[in-house]
mmCIF file with all atom_site columns, C-alpha atoms in Angstrom:
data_model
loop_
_atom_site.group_PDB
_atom_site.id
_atom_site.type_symbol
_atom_site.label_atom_id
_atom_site.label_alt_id
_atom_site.label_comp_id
_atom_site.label_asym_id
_atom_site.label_entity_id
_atom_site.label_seq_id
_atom_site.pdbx_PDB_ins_code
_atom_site.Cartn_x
_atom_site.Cartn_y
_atom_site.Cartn_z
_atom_site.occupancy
_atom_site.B_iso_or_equiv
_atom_site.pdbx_formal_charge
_atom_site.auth_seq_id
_atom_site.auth_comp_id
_atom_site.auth_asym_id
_atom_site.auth_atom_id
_atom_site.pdbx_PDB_model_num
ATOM 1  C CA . UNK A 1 1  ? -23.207 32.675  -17.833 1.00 0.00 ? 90  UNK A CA 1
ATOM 2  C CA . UNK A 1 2  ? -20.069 33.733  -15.845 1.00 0.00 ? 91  UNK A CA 1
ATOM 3  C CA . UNK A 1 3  ? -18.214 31.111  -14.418 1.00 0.00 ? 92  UNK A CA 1
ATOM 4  C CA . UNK A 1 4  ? -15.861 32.291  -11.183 1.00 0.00 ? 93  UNK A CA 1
ATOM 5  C CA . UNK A 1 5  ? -12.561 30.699  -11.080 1.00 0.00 ? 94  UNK A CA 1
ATOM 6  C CA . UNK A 1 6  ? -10.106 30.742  -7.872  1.00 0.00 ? 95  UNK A CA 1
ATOM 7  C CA . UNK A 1 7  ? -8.046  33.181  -9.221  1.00 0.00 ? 96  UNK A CA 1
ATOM 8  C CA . UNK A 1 8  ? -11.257 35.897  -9.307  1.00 0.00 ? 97  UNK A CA 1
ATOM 9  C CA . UNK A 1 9  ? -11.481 35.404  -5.385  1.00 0.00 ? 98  UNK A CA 1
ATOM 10 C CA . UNK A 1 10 ? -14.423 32.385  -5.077  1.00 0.00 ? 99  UNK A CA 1
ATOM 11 C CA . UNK A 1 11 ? -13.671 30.887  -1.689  1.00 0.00 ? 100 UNK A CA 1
ATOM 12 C CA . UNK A 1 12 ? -11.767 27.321  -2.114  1.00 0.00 ? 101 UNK A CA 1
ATOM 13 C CA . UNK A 1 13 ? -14.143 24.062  -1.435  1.00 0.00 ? 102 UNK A CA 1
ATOM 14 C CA . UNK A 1 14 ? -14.650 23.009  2.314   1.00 0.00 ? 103 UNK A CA 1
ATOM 15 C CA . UNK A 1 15 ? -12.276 20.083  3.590   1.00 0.00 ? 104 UNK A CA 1
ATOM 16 C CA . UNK A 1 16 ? -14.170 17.146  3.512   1.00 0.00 ? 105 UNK A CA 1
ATOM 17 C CA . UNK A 1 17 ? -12.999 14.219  6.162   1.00 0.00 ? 106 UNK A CA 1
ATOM 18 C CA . UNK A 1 18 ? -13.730 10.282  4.918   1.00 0.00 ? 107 UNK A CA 1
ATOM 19 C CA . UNK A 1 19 ? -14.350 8.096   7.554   1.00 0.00 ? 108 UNK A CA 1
ATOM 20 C CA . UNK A 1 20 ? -14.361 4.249   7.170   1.00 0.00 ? 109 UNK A CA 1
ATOM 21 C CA . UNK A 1 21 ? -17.086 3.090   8.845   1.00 0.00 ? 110 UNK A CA 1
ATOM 22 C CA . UNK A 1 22 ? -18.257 -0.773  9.889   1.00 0.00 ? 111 UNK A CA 1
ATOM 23 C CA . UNK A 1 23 ? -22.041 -0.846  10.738  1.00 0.00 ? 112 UNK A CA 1
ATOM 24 C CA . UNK A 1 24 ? -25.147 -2.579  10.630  1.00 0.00 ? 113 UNK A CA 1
ATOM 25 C CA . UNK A 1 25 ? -28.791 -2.543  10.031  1.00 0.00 ? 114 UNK A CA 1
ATOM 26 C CA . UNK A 1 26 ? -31.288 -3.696  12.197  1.00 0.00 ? 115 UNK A CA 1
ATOM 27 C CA . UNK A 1 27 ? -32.771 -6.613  10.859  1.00 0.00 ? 116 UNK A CA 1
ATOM 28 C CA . UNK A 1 28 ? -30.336 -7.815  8.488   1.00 0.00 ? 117 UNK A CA 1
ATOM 29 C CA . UNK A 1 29 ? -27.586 -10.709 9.124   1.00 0.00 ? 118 UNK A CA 1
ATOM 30 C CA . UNK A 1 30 ? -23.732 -9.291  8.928   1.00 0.00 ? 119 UNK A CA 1
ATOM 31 C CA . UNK A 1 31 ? -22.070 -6.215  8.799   1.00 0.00 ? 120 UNK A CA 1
ATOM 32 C CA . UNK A 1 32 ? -21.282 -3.666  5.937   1.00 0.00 ? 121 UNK A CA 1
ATOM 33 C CA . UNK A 1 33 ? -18.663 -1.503  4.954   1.00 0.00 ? 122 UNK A CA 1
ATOM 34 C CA . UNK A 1 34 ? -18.725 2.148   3.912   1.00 0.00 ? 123 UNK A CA 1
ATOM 35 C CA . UNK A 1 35 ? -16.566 5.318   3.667   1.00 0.00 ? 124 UNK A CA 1
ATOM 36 C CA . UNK A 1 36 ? -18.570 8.548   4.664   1.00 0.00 ? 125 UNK A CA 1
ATOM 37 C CA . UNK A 1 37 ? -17.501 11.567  3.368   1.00 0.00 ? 126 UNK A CA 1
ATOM 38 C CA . UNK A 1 38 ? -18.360 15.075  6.422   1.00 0.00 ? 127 UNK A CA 1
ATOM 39 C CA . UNK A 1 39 ? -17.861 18.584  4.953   1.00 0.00 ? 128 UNK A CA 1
ATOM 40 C CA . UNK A 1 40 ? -17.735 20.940  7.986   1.00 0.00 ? 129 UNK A CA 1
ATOM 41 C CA . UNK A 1 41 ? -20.744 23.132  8.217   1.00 0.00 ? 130 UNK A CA 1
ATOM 42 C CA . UNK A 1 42 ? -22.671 20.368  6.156   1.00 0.00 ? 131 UNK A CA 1
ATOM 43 C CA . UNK A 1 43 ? -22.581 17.152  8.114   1.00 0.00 ? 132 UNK A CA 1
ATOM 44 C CA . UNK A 1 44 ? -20.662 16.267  11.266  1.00 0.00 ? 133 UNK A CA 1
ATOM 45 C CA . UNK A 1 45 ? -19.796 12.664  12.733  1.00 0.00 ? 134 UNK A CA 1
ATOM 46 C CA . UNK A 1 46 ? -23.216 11.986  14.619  1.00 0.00 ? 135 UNK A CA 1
ATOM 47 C CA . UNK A 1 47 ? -24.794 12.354  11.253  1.00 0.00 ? 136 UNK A CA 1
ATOM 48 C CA . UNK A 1 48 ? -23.237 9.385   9.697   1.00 0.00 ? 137 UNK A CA 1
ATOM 49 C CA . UNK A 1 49 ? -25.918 6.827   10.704  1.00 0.00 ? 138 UNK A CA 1
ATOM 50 C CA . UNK A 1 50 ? -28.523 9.170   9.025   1.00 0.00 ? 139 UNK A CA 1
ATOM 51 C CA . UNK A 1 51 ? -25.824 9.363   5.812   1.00 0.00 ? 140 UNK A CA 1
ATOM 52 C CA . UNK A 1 52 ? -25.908 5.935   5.528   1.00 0.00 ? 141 UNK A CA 1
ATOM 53 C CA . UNK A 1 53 ? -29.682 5.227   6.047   1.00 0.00 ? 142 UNK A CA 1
ATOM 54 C CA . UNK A 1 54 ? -30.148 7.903   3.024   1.00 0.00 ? 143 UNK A CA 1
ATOM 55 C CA . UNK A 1 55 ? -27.736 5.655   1.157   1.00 0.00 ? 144 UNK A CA 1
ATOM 56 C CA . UNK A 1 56 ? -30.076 2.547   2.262   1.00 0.00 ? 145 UNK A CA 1
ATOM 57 C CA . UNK A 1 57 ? -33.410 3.852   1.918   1.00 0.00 ? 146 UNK A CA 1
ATOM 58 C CA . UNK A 1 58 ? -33.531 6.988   0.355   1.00 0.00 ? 147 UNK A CA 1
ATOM 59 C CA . UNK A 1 59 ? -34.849 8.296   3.851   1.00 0.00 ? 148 UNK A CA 1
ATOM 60 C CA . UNK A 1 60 ? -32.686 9.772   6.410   1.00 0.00 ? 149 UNK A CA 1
ATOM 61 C CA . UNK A 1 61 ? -34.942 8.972   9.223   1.00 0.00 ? 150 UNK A CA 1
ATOM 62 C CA . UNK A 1 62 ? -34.139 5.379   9.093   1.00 0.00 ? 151 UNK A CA 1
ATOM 63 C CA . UNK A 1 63 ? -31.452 6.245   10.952  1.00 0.00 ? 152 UNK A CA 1
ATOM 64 C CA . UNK A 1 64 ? -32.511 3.917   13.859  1.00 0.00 ? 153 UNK A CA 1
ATOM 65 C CA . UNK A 1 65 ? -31.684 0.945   11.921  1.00 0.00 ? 154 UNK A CA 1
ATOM 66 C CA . UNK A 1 66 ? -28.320 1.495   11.571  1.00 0.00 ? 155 UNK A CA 1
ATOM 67 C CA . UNK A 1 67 ? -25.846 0.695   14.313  1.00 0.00 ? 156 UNK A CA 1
ATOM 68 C CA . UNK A 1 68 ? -22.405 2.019   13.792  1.00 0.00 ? 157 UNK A CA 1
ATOM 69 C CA . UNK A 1 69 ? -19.652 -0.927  15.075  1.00 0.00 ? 158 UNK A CA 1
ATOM 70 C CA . UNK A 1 70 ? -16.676 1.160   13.969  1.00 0.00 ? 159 UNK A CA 1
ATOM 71 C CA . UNK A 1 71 ? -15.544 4.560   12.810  1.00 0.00 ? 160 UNK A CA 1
ATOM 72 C CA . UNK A 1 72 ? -12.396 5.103   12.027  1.00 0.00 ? 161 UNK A CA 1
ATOM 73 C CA . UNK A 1 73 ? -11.060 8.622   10.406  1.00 0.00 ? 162 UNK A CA 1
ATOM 74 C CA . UNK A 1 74 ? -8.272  10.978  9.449   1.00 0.00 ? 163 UNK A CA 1
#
């Protein structure tokens, strides 16, 4: 197994961006609170409810349940 290291030219990880983010989900009393982490070329901001619905449910496409209140990043 050959393992590349920085110095032998492998290209540096992608800049991630956190985001705090204040939401909620349909059907449930309150709010929540999560950070959301978006690597460019992964995941962009209008992915976030889908993000946090995986978190939720294991299933992305519950994204229609969440409701994102605030978003606040870099």
């Amino acid at each position: 197994m050959t393992v590349r290291s920085r110095a032998q030219g492998a290209p540096p990880p992608p800049e991630r961006t956190v985001y705090r983010v204040v939401y909620a989900v349909r059907g449930e009393a309150g709010v929540r609170r999560a950070e959301v982490e978006v690597v460019p070329g992964y995941s962009q901001e209008g992915d976030i409810p889908r993000i946090l619905a995986a978190r939720l449910t294991g299933r992305p496409a519950d994204a229609a349940r969440i409701t994102v209140l605030d978003l606040r990043g870099p």
